[in-house]
Every structure is written in structure tokens, then in C-alpha cells.
Amino acid sequence: MNILLTGGAGYIGSHTAVALLEAGHHVVIIDNFCNSQRSVVNKIEQITGKKLICIEADVCNTPVVLKALQENQVDAVIHFAGLKAVGESVQNPLAYYANNITGTISLLEAMRTADVNVLVFSSSATVYGDPLYLPIDEKHPTSATSPYGRTKLHIEEMLKDMASSDPTWKIICLRYFNPVGAHDSGLIGEEPQGIPNNLTPYVARVASGILPQLQVFGGNYPTADGTGVRDYIHIMDLAEGHLAALNFVNQHPGWIAVNLGTGSGHSVLEVIHAYEAVVNSKIPFKIVDRRPGDIASCYAKVDSARELLQWVAKRGLSEMCESSWNFQRAK
Ligand SMILES: NC(=O)c1ccc[n+]([C@@H]2O[C@H](COP(=O)([O-])OP(=O)(O)OC[C@H]3O[C@@H](n4cnc5c(N)ncnc54)[C@H](O)[C@@H]3O)[C@@H](O)[C@H]2O)c1
């Protein structure tokens, strides 16, 4: 298949591009590189030994997206492009609505004109808001605790409306839990600019001496060791989940949302200890106050992914930490 990846140079997009190319698909990327490096494209080609097409453009530019769809005879789109920093979205909600919502409308207009109706959308566990029960299944009520989360919810609803309006649409929203780690090559991984928001890039920088100490937000949650619990998923498992989702959605018109996680949670301290075992030294950390809005535990029920997509996450926490450290050292 010819598959367009919006935001394909980013963290999840680049690993998915590797998985798609290795499975024999043709990949076209549209990225404006607002949160990624141009060099990632060469690295994807280096890992796979295959060429891809990369168009530097904003997904809000409908004519460019349309041309990319038509010229490359695209069969399906995976829509990763978006801004994703929760805190930044609270500071600057308009930027998030403008980029994430307008970008999706632009993409849908181009897809409708080009008669491309297969779409995989990067949604997030954030659409569940504060969990009412665990593990979280797809029937859990949705709500948003930040403008970022609201963009994901609005887009999901918009896509549902599209599918109701025209039965030829085939749309799957993948609700990712917490992707971590890197490709085994150490060539691509998660490369946040500035101080990382996410746990493992932060731990990686502390482990390599770039940052002095990790702050653990909250040590008195109602969890086994008092620190927050999340469903961490290896980035290559997540990438492979997109292949499974594409195979499924191609044969299933309509709209569906599916969780992509491992189905079990790890606490912050467990992640730190797993990382310490990989780097063979202590990671300095300090427990500080909880962050407003953070929740105690969040992990997925993954039955839909297993039953519908025939996909389960295979890699464990130590592989996640090893690959993250391998990428950090390669840098
Ligand atoms: N990483 C996570 O923890 C996580 C969790 C849940 C959902 N998601 C969602 O998955 C998607 C990918 O996340 P990621 O971690 O790879 O983020 P990322 O920032 O690494 O990748 C996003 C890519 O999209 C590009 N982009 C952003 N706006 C664009 C635009 N208007 N036009 C063209 N390109 C644009 C960026 O340059 C970047 O390369 C996002 O939609 C994100 O909200 C991520």
C-alpha cells in the first residue's frame, strides 16, 4: 500500500515508518519539522535500506496535502501531525486548536477530494480524563483535562461524524498509552527539545549526567510504592500496532477507537530501578510535590486490540529502558 504519514518525522511516526517500510509498504511523509529533525528521514532510510518520499509542508496547507495524495496514489493515511505538550496547551490553547483541529480538517478535505477514505488517527489515553475505573476500556466515559486533550476529543468526535455522514469512510482512532524507548539501531528515538516532559527521556539525561537529578512528582499516591503508575509501551510495539490497525480498518468501514497499551502499569520507582539495572548505576532522584492534574494510576484494557487487531505488545520494561539508553548513548 501507499501510505501517507502526517508528522511522520516525529517520535511515533518515524518508528511506524520503519515498521511500514519493512512490511513492504511505500511511505510518504508530510512534516513541517516544528518538533522533529530533517535528518530523521535519512535515518529511517538507513535502518530499512528503503527510500521514502518526504514533503516539507504544513498539514494545514490543503492543496499541498491533496497533491501529495494524488501524485503518490495514496491508499491510506496515518495522522500523527499535532502538538502534544499538555502544559504548553494550557498556556497557549489557540495554537493547539489551530494546529491540531485545523490540520485535521485540512487533511479530511484533501482526503475527501482525492477519494482516500482510510484513516488511522493518533489519539491518546488522555481522552479518558481522570479514570473512573481500571483497567480503562474503550467504553470508559471520555472527558478532557487540558486543551491538548480537548483537541483529541474534538477530533475523535469530528471523525465519528465523518463516518456517519459517509459510509465509505474507514476510520480508527488509536488511543495510545505511554510510548517509551527507541528503535534497536539507536538511530531514532524520542528527542524532545529542551527539558523533557516525559519520564524516560528525563531519566536518560540524568543517567548520562546531562541533568543532575530526576524529580519524582508525588510519593504518596494510593499505589504500591506511592508513585504514579502508567501503562508504558515500547515504541516498536506501538509502531507494529499501526500495521495491525491498518489491516483491520481496511476491511471495516465506519469509526472505531482502540486502546494501544500493554494492559499493565509500572510505577515511576519501578521505571527508575529498571533503568538503573540497565545503566548499572544509581539514578539520583528526589520525591517532590504532586503536579496539579496528575492521576495516581492509568493502564489500559487491551482486549479490543488483541481480538480485533490481532495485536499484543510483546516487549517488557527492561527492553524499553535498554533501547532508550542505547539511543541516548548513540547520541
Ligand atoms: N508521545 C506520546 O506520548 C503520545 C501519546 C498519545 C498520543 N500522542 C499523539 O501521537 C502523535 C505523534 O506524537 P509524537 O510523540 O510522535 O509527537 P512528535 O512531536 O514527535 O511528532 C509529531 C510530528 O508532527 C509534526 N507536525 C506537528 N504539526 C504539524 C503540522 N501542522 N504540519 C505538519 N507536521 C506537523 C512535528 O514536526 C512532528 O514531526 C501526536 O498527535 C500526539 O498527540 C503521542
Coordinates of C-alpha atoms in Angstrom, one line a residue, residues 43-223:
K43 CA 17.9 7.6 9.4
I44 CA 14.7 5.8 8.5
E45 CA 16.1 5.0 5.1
Q46 CA 19.4 3.9 6.6
I47 CA 17.6 1.5 9.0
T48 CA 15.4 0.0 6.4
G49 CA 17.6 0.3 3.3
K50 CA 14.5 1.7 1.5
K51 CA 13.6 5.0 0.1
L52 CA 10.6 7.1 1.1
I53 CA 9.1 10.4 -0.1
C54 CA 9.3 13.3 2.3
I55 CA 7.4 16.6 1.7
E56 CA 8.2 19.5 4.0
A57 CA 4.9 21.2 4.5
D58 CA 2.2 22.1 7.0
V59 CA -0.8 19.7 7.0
C60 CA -3.0 22.9 7.2
N61 CA -1.9 23.5 3.6
T62 CA -4.8 21.6 1.9
P63 CA -3.6 22.0 -1.7
V64 CA -0.2 20.5 -0.8
V65 CA -1.8 17.6 1.0
L66 CA -4.1 17.0 -1.9
K67 CA -1.3 17.0 -4.4
A68 CA 0.7 14.5 -2.2
L69 CA -2.3 12.2 -2.0
Q70 CA -3.0 12.3 -5.7
E71 CA 0.6 12.2 -7.1
N72 CA 1.5 9.3 -4.9
Q73 CA -1.8 7.4 -5.3
V74 CA -2.1 7.1 -1.5
D75 CA -4.3 4.3 -0.2
A76 CA -4.4 5.2 3.5
V77 CA -3.3 8.0 5.9
I78 CA -1.9 7.8 9.4
H79 CA -2.4 11.2 11.0
F80 CA 0.3 11.8 13.6
A81 CA 0.9 15.5 13.0
G82 CA 0.0 17.6 16.0
L83 CA 1.2 19.5 19.0
K84 CA 1.3 17.3 22.1
A85 CA 2.7 19.2 25.2
V86 CA -0.1 19.3 27.8
G87 CA 1.4 22.2 29.8
E88 CA 2.0 24.3 26.7
S89 CA -1.6 23.7 25.6
V90 CA -2.8 25.3 28.9
Q91 CA -0.5 28.3 28.2
N92 CA -1.4 28.6 24.5
P93 CA -4.7 26.8 23.7
L94 CA -5.2 28.7 20.5
A95 CA -2.0 27.2 19.0
Y96 CA -3.3 23.8 19.8
Y97 CA -6.8 24.3 18.4
A98 CA -5.3 26.0 15.3
N99 CA -2.7 23.3 14.6
N100 CA -4.5 20.1 15.7
I101 CA -8.1 20.8 14.7
T102 CA -7.4 22.9 11.6
G103 CA -4.7 20.5 10.5
T104 CA -7.2 17.6 10.7
I105 CA -10.0 19.5 8.9
S106 CA -7.5 20.3 6.1
L107 CA -6.4 16.7 5.9
L108 CA -10.0 15.4 5.7
E109 CA -10.9 17.9 3.0
A110 CA -7.9 16.8 0.9
M111 CA -8.7 13.1 1.5
R112 CA -12.4 13.6 0.5
T113 CA -11.3 15.4 -2.7
A114 CA -8.7 12.7 -3.5
D115 CA -11.2 9.9 -2.6
V116 CA -8.9 8.5 0.0
N117 CA -11.1 7.2 2.9
V118 CA -8.9 5.0 5.1
L119 CA -7.6 6.9 8.2
V120 CA -5.7 5.9 11.3
F121 CA -5.7 8.7 13.9
S122 CA -3.2 9.2 16.7
S123 CA -5.5 9.7 19.7
S124 CA -4.5 9.3 23.3
A125 CA -5.4 7.8 26.7
T126 CA -5.8 11.5 27.7
V127 CA -9.4 11.3 26.2
Y128 CA -10.4 9.3 29.3
G129 CA -9.7 12.2 31.7
D130 CA -9.5 11.1 35.3
P131 CA -10.0 7.3 35.3
L132 CA -13.3 6.2 37.0
Y133 CA -12.1 2.5 36.9
L134 CA -9.1 0.4 35.9
P135 CA -8.1 -1.0 33.6
I136 CA -9.6 1.5 31.2
D137 CA -11.6 0.0 28.3
E138 CA -12.8 1.9 25.3
K139 CA -16.3 2.3 26.8
H140 CA -14.9 4.3 29.7
P141 CA -16.5 7.8 29.6
T142 CA -14.4 10.4 27.8
S143 CA -13.5 13.9 29.1
A144 CA -10.6 16.2 28.8
T145 CA -8.4 17.8 31.5
S146 CA -6.4 20.1 29.1
P147 CA -6.8 21.9 25.8
Y148 CA -4.5 19.3 24.3
G149 CA -6.8 16.5 25.5
R150 CA -9.8 18.5 24.2
T151 CA -8.3 18.7 20.7
K152 CA -8.0 14.9 20.7
L153 CA -11.6 14.5 21.9
H154 CA -12.9 17.0 19.3
I155 CA -11.0 15.3 16.5
E156 CA -12.4 11.9 17.6
E157 CA -15.9 13.3 17.5
M158 CA -15.3 15.0 14.2
L159 CA -14.1 11.7 12.7
K160 CA -17.2 9.9 14.1
D161 CA -19.4 12.5 12.3
M162 CA -17.5 12.0 9.1
A163 CA -18.0 8.2 9.3
S164 CA -21.7 8.7 10.0
S165 CA -22.1 11.1 7.1
D166 CA -20.5 8.8 4.5
P167 CA -20.4 5.0 5.0
T168 CA -17.3 4.6 2.8
W169 CA -15.0 6.1 5.5
K170 CA -12.9 3.6 7.4
I171 CA -11.5 5.3 10.5
I172 CA -9.7 4.0 13.5
C173 CA -8.6 6.2 16.5
L174 CA -5.7 4.6 18.3
R175 CA -5.7 5.7 22.0
Y176 CA -2.0 5.4 22.9
F177 CA -1.0 5.0 26.5
N178 CA 2.7 5.9 27.3
P179 CA 5.1 5.2 24.5
V180 CA 8.8 4.8 25.5
G181 CA 12.1 3.5 24.2
A182 CA 13.7 3.6 20.8
H183 CA 14.5 1.5 17.7
D184 CA 17.2 -1.1 18.3
S185 CA 19.6 0.6 15.9
G186 CA 19.8 3.6 18.3
L187 CA 19.4 5.8 15.2
I188 CA 15.9 7.1 16.0
G189 CA 14.2 7.6 19.4
E190 CA 12.4 10.3 21.4
E191 CA 14.3 13.6 21.2
P192 CA 12.4 16.3 23.0
Q193 CA 13.7 19.8 22.7
G194 CA 14.7 21.5 26.0
I195 CA 13.9 19.9 29.3
P196 CA 11.9 16.7 28.7
N197 CA 8.3 16.4 29.8
N198 CA 8.3 12.6 29.7
L199 CA 9.8 10.3 32.2
T200 CA 12.3 8.1 30.2
P201 CA 14.0 10.9 28.2
Y202 CA 14.5 12.7 31.5
V203 CA 15.9 9.6 33.2
A204 CA 18.2 9.0 30.2
R205 CA 19.6 12.5 30.6
V206 CA 20.1 12.1 34.3
A207 CA 21.8 8.7 33.7
S208 CA 24.2 10.3 31.2
G209 CA 25.0 13.2 33.5
I210 CA 23.4 15.9 31.3
L211 CA 20.8 16.6 34.1
P212 CA 21.7 16.3 37.7
Q213 CA 18.6 14.8 39.3
L214 CA 15.2 13.4 38.5
Q215 CA 12.2 14.9 40.2
V216 CA 9.5 12.4 41.0
F217 CA 6.2 14.2 41.3
G218 CA 4.3 12.7 44.2
G219 CA 5.3 9.9 46.6
N220 CA 2.0 9.5 48.4
Y221 CA -0.4 8.3 45.8
P222 CA -2.5 5.3 46.6
T223 CA -0.2 2.9 44.7

